mmCIF file of C-alpha atoms in Angstrom:
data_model
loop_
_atom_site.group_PDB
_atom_site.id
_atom_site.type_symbol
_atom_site.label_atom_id
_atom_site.label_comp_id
_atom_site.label_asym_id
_atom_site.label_seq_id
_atom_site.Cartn_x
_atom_site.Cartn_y
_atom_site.Cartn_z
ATOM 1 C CA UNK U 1 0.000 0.000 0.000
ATOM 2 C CA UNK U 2 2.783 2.436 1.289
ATOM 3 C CA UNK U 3 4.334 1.481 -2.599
ATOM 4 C CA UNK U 4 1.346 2.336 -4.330
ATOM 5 C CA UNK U 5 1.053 5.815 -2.632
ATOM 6 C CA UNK U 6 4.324 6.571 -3.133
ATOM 7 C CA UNK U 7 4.191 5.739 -6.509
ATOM 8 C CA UNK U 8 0.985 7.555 -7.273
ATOM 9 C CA UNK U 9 2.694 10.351 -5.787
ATOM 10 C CA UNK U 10 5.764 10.369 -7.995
ATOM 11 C CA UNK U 11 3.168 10.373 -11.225
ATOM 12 C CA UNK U 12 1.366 13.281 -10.004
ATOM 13 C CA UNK U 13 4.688 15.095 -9.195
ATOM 14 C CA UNK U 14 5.688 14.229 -12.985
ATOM 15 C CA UNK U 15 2.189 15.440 -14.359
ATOM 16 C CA UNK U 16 2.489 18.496 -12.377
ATOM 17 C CA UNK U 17 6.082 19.136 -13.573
ATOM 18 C CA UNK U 18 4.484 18.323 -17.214
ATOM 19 C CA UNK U 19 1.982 21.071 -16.864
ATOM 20 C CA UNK U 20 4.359 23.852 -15.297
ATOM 21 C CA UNK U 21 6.664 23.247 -18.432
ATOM 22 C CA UNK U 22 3.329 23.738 -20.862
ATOM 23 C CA UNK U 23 3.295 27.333 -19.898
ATOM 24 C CA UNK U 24 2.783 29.618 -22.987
ATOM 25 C CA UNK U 25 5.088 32.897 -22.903
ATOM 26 C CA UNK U 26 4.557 36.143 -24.552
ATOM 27 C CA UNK U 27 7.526 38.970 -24.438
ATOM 28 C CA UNK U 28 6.787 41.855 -26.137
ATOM 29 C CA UNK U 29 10.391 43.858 -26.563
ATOM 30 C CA UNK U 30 9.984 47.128 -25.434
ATOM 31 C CA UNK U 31 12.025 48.759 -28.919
ATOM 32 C CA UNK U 32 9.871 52.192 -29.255
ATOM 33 C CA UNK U 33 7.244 52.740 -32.103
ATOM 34 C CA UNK U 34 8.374 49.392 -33.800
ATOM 35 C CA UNK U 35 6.997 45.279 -32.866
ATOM 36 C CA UNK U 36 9.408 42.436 -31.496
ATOM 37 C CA UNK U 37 6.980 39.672 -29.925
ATOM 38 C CA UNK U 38 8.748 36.433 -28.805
ATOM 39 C CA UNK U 39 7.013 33.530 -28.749
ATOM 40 C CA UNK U 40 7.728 30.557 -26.793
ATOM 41 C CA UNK U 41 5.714 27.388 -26.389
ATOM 42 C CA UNK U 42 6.750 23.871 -25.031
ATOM 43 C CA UNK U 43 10.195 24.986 -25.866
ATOM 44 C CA UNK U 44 9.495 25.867 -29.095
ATOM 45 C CA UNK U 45 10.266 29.541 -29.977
ATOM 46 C CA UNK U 46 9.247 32.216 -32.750
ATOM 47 C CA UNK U 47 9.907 35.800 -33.358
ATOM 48 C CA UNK U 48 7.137 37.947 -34.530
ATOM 49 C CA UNK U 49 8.813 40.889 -36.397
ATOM 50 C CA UNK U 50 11.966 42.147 -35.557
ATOM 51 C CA UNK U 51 11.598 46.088 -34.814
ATOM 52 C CA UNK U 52 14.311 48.308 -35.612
ATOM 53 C CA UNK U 53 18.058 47.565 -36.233
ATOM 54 C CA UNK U 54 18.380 48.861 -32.893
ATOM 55 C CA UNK U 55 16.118 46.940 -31.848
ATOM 56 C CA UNK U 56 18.797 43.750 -31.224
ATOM 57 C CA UNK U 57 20.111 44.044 -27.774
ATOM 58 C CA UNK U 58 16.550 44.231 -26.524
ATOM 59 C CA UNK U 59 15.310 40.834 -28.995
ATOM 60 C CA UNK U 60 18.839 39.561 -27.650
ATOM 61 C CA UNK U 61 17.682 39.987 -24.021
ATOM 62 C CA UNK U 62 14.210 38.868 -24.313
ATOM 63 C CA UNK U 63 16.017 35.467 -25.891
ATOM 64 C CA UNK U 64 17.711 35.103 -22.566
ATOM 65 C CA UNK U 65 14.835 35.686 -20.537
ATOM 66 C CA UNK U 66 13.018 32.860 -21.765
ATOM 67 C CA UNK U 67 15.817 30.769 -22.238
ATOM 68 C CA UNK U 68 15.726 30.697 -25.952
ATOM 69 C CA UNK U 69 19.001 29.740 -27.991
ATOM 70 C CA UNK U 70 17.450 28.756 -31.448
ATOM 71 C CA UNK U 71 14.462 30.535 -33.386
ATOM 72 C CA UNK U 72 11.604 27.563 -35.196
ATOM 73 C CA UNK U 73 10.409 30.519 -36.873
ATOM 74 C CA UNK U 74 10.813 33.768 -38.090
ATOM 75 C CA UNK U 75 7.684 36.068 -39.139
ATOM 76 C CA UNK U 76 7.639 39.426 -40.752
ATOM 77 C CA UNK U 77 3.845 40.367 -40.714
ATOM 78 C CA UNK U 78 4.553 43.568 -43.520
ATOM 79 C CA UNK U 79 7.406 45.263 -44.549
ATOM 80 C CA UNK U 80 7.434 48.567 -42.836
ATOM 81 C CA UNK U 81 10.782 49.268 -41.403
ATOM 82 C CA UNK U 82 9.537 49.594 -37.874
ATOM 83 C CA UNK U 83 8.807 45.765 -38.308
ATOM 84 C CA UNK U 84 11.347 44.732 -40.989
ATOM 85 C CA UNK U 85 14.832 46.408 -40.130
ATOM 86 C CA UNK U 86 15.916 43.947 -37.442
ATOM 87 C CA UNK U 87 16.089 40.909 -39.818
ATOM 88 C CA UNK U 88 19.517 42.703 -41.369
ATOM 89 C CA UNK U 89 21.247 41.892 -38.196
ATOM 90 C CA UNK U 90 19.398 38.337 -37.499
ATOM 91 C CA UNK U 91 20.126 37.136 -40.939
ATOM 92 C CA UNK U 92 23.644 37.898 -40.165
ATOM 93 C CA UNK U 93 23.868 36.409 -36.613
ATOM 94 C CA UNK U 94 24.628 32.941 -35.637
ATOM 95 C CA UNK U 95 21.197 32.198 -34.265
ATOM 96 C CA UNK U 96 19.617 29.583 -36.000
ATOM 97 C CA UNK U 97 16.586 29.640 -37.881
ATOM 98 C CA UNK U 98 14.046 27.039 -38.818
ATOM 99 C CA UNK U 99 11.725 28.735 -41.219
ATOM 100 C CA UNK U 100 11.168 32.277 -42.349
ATOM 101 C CA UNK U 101 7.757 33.582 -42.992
ATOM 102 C CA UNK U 102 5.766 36.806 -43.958
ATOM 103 C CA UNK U 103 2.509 37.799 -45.778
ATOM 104 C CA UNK U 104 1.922 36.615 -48.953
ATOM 105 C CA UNK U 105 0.395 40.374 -49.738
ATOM 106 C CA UNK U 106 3.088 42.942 -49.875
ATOM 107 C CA UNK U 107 2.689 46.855 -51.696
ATOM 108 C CA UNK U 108 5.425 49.588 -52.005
ATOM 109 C CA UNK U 109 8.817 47.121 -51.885
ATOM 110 C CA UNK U 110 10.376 45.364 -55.058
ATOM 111 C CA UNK U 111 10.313 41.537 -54.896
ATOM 112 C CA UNK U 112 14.089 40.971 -54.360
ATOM 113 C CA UNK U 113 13.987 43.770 -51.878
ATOM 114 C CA UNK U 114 11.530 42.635 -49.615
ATOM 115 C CA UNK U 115 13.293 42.254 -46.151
ATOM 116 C CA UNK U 116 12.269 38.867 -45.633
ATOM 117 C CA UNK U 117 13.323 37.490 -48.697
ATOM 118 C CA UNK U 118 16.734 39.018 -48.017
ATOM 119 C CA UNK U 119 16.949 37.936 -44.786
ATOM 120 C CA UNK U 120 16.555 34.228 -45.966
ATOM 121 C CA UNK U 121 18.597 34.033 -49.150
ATOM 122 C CA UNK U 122 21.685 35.680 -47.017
ATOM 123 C CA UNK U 123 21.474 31.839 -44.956
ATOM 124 C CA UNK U 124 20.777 29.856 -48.217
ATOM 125 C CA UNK U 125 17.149 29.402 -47.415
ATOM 126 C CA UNK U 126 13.766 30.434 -48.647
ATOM 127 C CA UNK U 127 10.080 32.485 -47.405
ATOM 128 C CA UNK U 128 7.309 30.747 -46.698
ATOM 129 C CA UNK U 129 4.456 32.719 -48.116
ATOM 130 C CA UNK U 130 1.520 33.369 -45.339
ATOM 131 C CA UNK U 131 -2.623 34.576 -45.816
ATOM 132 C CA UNK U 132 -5.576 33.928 -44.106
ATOM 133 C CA UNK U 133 -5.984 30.021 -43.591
ATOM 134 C CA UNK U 134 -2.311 28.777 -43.294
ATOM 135 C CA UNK U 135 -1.418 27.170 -40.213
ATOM 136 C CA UNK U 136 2.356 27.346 -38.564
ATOM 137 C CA UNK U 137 2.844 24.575 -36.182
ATOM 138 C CA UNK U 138 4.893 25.575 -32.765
ATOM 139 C CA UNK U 139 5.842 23.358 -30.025
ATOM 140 C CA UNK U 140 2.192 21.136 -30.072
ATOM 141 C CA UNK U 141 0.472 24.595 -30.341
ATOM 142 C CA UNK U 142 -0.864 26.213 -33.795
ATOM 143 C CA UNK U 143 -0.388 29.051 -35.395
ATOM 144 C CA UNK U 144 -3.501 30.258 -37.328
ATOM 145 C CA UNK U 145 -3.481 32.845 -40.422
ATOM 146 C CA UNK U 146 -6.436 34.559 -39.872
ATOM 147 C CA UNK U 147 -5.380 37.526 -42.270
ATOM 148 C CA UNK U 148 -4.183 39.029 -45.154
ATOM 149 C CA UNK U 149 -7.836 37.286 -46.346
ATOM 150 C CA UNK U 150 -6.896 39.253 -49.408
ATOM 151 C CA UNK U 151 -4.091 42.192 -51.287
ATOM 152 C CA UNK U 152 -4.410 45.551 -50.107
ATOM 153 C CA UNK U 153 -2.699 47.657 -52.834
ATOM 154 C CA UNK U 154 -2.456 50.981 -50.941
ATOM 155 C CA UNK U 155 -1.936 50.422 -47.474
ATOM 156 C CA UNK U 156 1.066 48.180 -46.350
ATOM 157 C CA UNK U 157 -0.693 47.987 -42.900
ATOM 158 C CA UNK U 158 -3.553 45.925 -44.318
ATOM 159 C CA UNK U 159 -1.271 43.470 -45.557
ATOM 160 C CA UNK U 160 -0.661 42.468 -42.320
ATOM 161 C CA UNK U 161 -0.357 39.334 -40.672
ATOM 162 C CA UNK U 162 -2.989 38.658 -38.394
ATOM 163 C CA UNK U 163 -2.385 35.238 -36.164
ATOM 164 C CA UNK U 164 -4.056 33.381 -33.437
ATOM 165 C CA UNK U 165 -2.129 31.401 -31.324
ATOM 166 C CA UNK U 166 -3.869 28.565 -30.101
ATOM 167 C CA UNK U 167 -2.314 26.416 -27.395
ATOM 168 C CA UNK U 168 -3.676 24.249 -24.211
ATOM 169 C CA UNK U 169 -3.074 27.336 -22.072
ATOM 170 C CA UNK U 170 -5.045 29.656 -24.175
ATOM 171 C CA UNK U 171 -5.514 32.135 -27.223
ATOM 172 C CA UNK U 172 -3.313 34.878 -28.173
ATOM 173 C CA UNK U 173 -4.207 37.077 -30.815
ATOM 174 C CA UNK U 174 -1.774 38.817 -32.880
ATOM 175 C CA UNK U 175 -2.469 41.710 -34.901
ATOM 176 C CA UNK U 176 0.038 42.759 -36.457
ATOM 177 C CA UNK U 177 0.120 46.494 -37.865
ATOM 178 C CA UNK U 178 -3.772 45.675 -39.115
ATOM 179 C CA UNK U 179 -6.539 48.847 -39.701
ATOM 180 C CA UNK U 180 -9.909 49.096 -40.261
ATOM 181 C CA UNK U 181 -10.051 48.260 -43.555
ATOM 182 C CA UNK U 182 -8.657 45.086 -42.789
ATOM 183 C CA UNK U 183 -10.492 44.833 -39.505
ATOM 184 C CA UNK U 184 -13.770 44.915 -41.051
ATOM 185 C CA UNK U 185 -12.859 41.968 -43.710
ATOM 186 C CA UNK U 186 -11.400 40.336 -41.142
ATOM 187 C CA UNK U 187 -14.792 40.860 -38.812
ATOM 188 C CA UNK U 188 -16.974 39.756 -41.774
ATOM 189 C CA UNK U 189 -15.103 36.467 -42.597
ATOM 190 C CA UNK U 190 -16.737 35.135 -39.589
ATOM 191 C CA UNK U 191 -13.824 34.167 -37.732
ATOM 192 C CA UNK U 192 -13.725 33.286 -34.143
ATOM 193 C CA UNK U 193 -11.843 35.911 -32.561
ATOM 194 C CA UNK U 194 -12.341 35.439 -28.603
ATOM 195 C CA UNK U 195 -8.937 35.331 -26.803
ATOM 196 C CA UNK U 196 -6.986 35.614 -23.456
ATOM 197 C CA UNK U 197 -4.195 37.895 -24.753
ATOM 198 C CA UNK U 198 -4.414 40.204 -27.842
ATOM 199 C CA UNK U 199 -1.353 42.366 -29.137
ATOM 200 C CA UNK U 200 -3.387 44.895 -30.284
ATOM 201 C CA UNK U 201 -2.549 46.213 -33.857
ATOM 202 C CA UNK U 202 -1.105 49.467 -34.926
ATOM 203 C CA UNK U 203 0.620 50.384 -32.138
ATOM 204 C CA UNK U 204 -2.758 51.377 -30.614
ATOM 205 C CA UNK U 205 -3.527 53.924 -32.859
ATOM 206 C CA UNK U 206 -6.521 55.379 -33.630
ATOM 207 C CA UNK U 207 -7.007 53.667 -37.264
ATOM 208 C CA UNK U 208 -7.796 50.356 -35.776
ATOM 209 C CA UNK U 209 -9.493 48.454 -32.849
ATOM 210 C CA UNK U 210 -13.195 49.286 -33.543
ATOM 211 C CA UNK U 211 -15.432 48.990 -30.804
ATOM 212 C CA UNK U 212 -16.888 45.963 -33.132
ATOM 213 C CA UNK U 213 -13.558 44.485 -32.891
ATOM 214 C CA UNK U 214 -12.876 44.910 -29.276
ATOM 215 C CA UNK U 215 -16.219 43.180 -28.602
ATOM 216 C CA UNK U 216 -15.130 40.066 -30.558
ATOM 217 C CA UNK U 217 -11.767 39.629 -28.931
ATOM 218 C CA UNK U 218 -12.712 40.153 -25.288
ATOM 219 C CA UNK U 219 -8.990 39.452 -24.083
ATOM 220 C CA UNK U 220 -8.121 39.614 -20.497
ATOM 221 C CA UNK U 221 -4.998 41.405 -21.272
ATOM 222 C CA UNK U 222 -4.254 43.514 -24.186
ATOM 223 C CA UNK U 223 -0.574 44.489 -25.244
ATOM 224 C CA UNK U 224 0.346 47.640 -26.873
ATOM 225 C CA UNK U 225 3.674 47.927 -28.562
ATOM 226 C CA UNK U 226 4.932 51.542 -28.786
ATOM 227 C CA UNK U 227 6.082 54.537 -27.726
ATOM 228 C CA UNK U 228 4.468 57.715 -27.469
ATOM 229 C CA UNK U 229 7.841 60.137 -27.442
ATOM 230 C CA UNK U 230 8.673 58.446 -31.249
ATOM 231 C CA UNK U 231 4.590 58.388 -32.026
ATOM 232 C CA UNK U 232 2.850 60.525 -29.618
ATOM 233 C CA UNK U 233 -0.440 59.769 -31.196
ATOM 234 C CA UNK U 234 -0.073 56.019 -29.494
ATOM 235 C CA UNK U 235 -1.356 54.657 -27.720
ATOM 236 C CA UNK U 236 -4.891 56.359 -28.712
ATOM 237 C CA UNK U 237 -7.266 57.408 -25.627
ATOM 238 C CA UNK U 238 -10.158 56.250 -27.580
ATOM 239 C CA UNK U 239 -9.003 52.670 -28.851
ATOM 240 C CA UNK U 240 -8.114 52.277 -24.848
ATOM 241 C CA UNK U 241 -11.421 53.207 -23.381
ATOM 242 C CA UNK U 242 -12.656 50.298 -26.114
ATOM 243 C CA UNK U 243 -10.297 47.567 -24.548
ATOM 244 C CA UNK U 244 -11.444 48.639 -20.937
ATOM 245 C CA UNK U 245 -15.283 48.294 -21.257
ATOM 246 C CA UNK U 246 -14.611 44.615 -22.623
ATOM 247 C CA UNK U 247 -13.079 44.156 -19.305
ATOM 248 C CA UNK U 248 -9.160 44.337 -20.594
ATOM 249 C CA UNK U 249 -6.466 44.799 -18.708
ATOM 250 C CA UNK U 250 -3.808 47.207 -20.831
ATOM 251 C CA UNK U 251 -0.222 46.878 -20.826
ATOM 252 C CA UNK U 252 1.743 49.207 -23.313
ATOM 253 C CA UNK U 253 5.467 48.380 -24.085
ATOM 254 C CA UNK U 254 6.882 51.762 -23.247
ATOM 255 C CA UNK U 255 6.112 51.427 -19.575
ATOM 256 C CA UNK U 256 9.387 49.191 -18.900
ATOM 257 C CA UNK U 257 12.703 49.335 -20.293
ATOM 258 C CA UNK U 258 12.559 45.750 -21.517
ATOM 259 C CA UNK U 259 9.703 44.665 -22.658
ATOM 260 C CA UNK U 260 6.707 42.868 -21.224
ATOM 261 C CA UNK U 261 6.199 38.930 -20.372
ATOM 262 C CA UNK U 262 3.020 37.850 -20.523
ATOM 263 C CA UNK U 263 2.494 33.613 -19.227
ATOM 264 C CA UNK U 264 -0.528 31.851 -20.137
ATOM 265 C CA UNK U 265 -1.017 28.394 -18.118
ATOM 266 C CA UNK U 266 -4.432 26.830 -18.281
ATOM 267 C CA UNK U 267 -6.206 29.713 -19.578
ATOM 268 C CA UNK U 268 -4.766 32.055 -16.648
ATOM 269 C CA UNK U 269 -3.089 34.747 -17.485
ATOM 270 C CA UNK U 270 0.063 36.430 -15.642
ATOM 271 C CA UNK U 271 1.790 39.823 -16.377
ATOM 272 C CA UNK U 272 5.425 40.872 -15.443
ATOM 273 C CA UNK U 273 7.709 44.067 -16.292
ATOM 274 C CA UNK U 274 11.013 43.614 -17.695
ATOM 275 C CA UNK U 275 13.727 46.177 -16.641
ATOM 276 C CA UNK U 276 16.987 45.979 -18.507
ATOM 277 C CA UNK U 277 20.292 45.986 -16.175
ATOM 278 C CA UNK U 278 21.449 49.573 -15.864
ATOM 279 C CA UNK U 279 23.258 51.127 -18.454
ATOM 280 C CA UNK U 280 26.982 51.837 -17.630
ATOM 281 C CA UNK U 281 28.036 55.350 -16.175
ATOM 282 C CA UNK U 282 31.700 55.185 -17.095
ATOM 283 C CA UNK U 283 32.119 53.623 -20.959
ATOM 284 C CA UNK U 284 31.345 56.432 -22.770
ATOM 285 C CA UNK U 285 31.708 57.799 -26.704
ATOM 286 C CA UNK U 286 34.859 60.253 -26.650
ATOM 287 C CA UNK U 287 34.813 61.310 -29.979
ATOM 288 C CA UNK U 288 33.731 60.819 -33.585
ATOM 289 C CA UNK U 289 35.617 61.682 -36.245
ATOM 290 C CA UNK U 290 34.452 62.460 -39.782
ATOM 291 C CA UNK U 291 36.946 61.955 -42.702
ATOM 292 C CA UNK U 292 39.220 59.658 -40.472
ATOM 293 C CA UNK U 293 35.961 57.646 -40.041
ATOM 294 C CA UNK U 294 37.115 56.642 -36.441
ATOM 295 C CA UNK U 295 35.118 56.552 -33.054
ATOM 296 C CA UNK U 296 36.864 56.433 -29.711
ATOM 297 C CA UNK U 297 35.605 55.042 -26.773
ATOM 298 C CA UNK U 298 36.839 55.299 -23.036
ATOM 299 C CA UNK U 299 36.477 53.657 -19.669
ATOM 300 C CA UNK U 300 36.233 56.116 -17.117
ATOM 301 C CA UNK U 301 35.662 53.660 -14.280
ATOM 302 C CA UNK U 302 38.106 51.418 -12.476
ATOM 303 C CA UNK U 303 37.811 48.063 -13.818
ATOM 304 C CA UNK U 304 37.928 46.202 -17.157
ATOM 305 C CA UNK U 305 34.651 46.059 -19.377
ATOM 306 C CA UNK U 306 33.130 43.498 -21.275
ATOM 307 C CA UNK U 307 32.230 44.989 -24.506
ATOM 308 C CA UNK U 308 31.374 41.692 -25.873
ATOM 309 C CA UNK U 309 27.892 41.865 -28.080
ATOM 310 C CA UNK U 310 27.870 45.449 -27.184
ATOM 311 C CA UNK U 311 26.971 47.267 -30.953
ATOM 312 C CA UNK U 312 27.172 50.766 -32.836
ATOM 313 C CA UNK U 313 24.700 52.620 -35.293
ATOM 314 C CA UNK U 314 25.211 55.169 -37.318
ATOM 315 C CA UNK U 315 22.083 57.380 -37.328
ATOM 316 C CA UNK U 316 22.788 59.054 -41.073
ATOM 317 C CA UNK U 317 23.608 55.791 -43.009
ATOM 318 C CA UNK U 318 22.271 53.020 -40.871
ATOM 319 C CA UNK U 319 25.053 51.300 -40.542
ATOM 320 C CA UNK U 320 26.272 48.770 -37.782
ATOM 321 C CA UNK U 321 29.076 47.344 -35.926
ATOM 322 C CA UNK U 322 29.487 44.628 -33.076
ATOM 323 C CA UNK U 323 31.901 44.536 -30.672
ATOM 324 C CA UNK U 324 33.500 40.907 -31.299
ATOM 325 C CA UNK U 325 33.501 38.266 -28.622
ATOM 326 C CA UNK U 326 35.850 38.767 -25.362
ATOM 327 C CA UNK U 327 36.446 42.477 -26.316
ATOM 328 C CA UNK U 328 37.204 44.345 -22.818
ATOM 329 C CA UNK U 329 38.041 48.003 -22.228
ATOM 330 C CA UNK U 330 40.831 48.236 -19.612
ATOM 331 C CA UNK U 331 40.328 50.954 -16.880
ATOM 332 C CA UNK U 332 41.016 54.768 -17.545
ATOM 333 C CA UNK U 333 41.854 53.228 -21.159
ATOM 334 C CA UNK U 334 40.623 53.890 -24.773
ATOM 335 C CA UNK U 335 39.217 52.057 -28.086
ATOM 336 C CA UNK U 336 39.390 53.557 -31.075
ATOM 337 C CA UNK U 337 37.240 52.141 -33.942
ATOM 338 C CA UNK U 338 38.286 52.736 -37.752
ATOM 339 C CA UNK U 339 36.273 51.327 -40.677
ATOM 340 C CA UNK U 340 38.001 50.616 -44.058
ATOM 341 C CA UNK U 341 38.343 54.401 -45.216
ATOM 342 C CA UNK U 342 40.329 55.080 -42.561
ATOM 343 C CA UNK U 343 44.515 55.466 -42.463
ATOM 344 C CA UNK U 344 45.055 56.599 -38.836
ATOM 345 C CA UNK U 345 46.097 53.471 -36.093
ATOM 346 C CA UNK U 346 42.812 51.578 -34.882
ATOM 347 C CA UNK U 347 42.376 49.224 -32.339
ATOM 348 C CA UNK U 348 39.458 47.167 -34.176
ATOM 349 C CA UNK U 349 37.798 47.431 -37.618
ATOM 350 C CA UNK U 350 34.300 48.229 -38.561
ATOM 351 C CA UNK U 351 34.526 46.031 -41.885
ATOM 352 C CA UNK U 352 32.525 49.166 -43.784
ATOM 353 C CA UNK U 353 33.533 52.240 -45.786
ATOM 354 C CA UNK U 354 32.791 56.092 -44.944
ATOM 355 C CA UNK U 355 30.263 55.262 -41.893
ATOM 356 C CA UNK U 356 30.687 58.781 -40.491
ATOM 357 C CA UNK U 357 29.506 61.526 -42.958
ATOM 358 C CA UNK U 358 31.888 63.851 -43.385
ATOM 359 C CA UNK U 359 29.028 66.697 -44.925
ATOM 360 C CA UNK U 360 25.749 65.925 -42.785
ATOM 361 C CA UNK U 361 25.077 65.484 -39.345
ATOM 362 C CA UNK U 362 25.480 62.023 -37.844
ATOM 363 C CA UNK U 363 24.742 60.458 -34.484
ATOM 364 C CA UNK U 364 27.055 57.382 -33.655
ATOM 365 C CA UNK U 365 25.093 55.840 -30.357
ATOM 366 C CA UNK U 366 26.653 52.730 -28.267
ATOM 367 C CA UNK U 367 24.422 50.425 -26.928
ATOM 368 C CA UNK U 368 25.316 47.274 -24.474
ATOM 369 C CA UNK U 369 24.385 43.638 -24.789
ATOM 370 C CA UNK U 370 20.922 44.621 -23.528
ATOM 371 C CA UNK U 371 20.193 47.380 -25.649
ATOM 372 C CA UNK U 372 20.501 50.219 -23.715
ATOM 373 C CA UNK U 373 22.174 53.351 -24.490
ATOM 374 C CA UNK U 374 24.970 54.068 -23.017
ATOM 375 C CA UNK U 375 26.494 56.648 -24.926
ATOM 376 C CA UNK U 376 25.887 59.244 -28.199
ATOM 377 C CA UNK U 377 28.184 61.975 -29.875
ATOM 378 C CA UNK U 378 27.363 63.312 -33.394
ATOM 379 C CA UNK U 379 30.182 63.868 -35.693
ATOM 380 C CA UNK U 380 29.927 67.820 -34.755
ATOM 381 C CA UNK U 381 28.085 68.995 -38.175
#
C-alpha cells in the first residue's frame, strides 16, 4: 500500500512538472514605435517581427529571458521598417533559424527587396508565403493565419499578418500592424476571434481596434507595442477606453525598459515588467571623427569592461558594428574604432567604408548587450 502511494505520488509530481513546463510565454520587446513579440511554447520559440536595427540588444535579451538559444520561426507580418529592419542583423547572426515567414500580400517594396526574402537568401534558405488560412505549427500549439484574407494595394498595414495562437493554455491574438479596412474583412469572414491575450494592432492607434472588434476579442490582457515620445499619437485614448469596457487589462510596451512577459497556463493569465540591467556610467563615446571615419571610446571607471555583443549605429547611413567576442576596455583606457576608409592606427575594424559623414550630421550611439544606451556623440556637423 505504502508502494502504491508513493508511486501515485511520484506520477502526479511528474504530471504536475508536465503542466508547469506547458506554460505559454509572450515577451513583447519594449524597442519604441516598432513590434518584437517572442514567442515561446513547449520549448518551441518564434519571433514575430523584428523592430528596428536597434532593436537587437533588446530581442537579444528577451532570448535570454526565456531561455531561448534557437528561433523555429521567423515572421515578418509587412514590410514597414519599424517591423522589418531587425532581420539585417538576425540574418547575419549565428542564431539559427528554422523557417522564415511573412505575408503573402506585400505593396510599395520590389520583390528581391523585400526584407524577408533578403533575410533568408543571405542563410541559403527560402520564405514561406503566409494569408488567411495557413497554419504554422509551434511546439504542439498552432499558429492560425487569420489575415491578409486578401491584397491591399495601398496600405502596407492591411497586408498584415494577423495570427491566433492557439495552445492548451489559451488564445493569443496577434495583430500585427492591421486597420480598419482590414479589420472589417477580417470581422466579416466570420472568424472566431475570442482570446486571453491580444497584441493589439497598430501600435494602438486610432485607425484600428473598432469597438466591433474589441467586442469580438474580449482578451483579459491587451498588449500595446509603442512609444508615445517616437509616435505621440499612441497609444490612442479612444481605442483604450474600447479595450477597458470589454473588461481588458492594458499593458503598453513603453512602460518598462525591456519589454513585457506575458504567461498563459491553463487559460490564466500572468503579467510581469522587464527592466533591462542599468546602463553603464563610465564607458562612454569620446569622440567621432568624420573623414578619419574613427570613433573612440573610453572607460572612465576602475575596472575592465566586457564589450562583448555590445553594438554601434550610425544614425545618417544606418550602418552597424558589433563589438567581437571577449572584447574588454581596460580601466582609464581607450578604443578607437576605424572602418576601411580610414589610415590613422585603430584598435578594431568596422569592416565598412565612410560610416561617419563627413558633410551631414550624424549620431554614432553605443548600446550594451541589452540594448541600452549608453552613450551618443554626433560627428559635430
Amino acid at each position: 500500500m505504502k508502494k502504491k502511494l508513493i508511486l501515485a505520488l511520484l506520477v502526479l509530481c511528474a504530471m504536475l512538472s508536465s503542466c508547469a513546463g506547458a506554460e505559454t510565454e509572450l515577451y513583447a520587446a519594449s524597442v519604441g514605435k516598432a513590434d518584437a513579440i517572442l514567442l515561446k511554447v513547449n520549448g518551441a520559440a518564434c519571433l514575430i517581427d523584428a523592430g528596428y536595427l536597434r532593436s537587437r540588444g533588446k530581442i537579444l535579451y528577451a532570448m535570454r529571458q526565456l531561455g531561448v538559444s534557437q528561433l523555429d520561426a521567423v515572421i515578418l507580418t509587412h514590410t514597414d521598417s519599424d517591423h522589418a529592419d531587425g532581420l539585417e542583423w538576425l540574418a547575419e547572426s549565428d542564431i539559427p533559424v528554422g523557417t522564415w515567414y511573412a505575408s503573402k500580400y506585400f505593396t510599395g517594396v520590389k520583390e528581391k527587396k523585400h526584407p524577408a526574402i533578403q533575410a533568408a537568401n543571405a542563410r541559403g534558405q527560402e520564405v514561406v508565403w503566409l494569408s488567411a488560412g495557413d497554419t504554422i505549427a509551434l511546439g504542439g500549439a498552432t499558429l492560425n493565419v487569420l489575415s491578409p484574407i486578401q491584397p491591399a494595394d495601398t496600405k502596407e498595414n492591411d497586408n498584415s499578418l494577423v495570427m491566433m495562437l492557439e495552445s492548451a493554455d489559451g488564445r493569443i491574438l496577434l495583430a500585427g500592424d492591421m486597420e480598419l479596412p482590414e479589420e472589417e474583412i477580417l470581422l466579416n469572414s466570420g472568424a472566431d476571434l475570442s482570446c486571453d491575450v491580444l497584441k493589439v494592432a497598430n501600435h494602438a492607434d486610432d485607425d484600428t481596434t473598432s469597438e466591433a472588434f474589441a467586442r469580438a476579442a474580449s482578451p483579459k490582457l491587451a498588449i500595446v507595442s509603442t512609444d508615445s515620445y517616437e509616435k505621440p499619437s499612441t497609444p490612442d485614448a479612444t481605442v483604450l477606453a474600447r479595450l477597458e469596457a470589454v473588461g481588458a487589462q492594458i499593458a503598453v510596451t513603453q512602460e518598462t525598459t525591456g519589454g513585457l512577459l506575458v504567461r498563459l497556463n491553463n487559460g490564466s493569465v500572468s503579467l510581469d515588467k522587464v527592466e533591462l540591467p542599468d546602463a553603464r556610467s563610465d564607458i562612454a563615446i569620446e569622440s567621432v571623427v568624420p573623414g578619419d571615419d574613427l570613433i573612440v571610446i573610453a572607460n572612465r571607471g576602475s575596472e575592465k569592461i566586457d564589450l562583448s555583443d555590445w553594438y554601434l549605429i550610425s544614425s545618417r547611413g544606418g550602418e552597424w558594428y558589433v563589438f567581437p567576442k571577449d572584447t574588454s576596455l581596460a580601466p582609464n583606457g581607450t578604443l578607437t574604432i576605424g572602418t576601411n576608409s580610414s589610415d590613422a592606427p585603430t584598435d578594431l575594424i568596422w569592416d565598412d567604408k565612410k560610416v561617419v559623414h563627413k558633410s551631414k550630421t550624424d549620431v554614432i550611439t553605443l548600446y550594451d548587450a541589452s540594448g541600452a544606451v549608453v552613450s551618443e556623440m554626433s560627428n559635430g556637423l
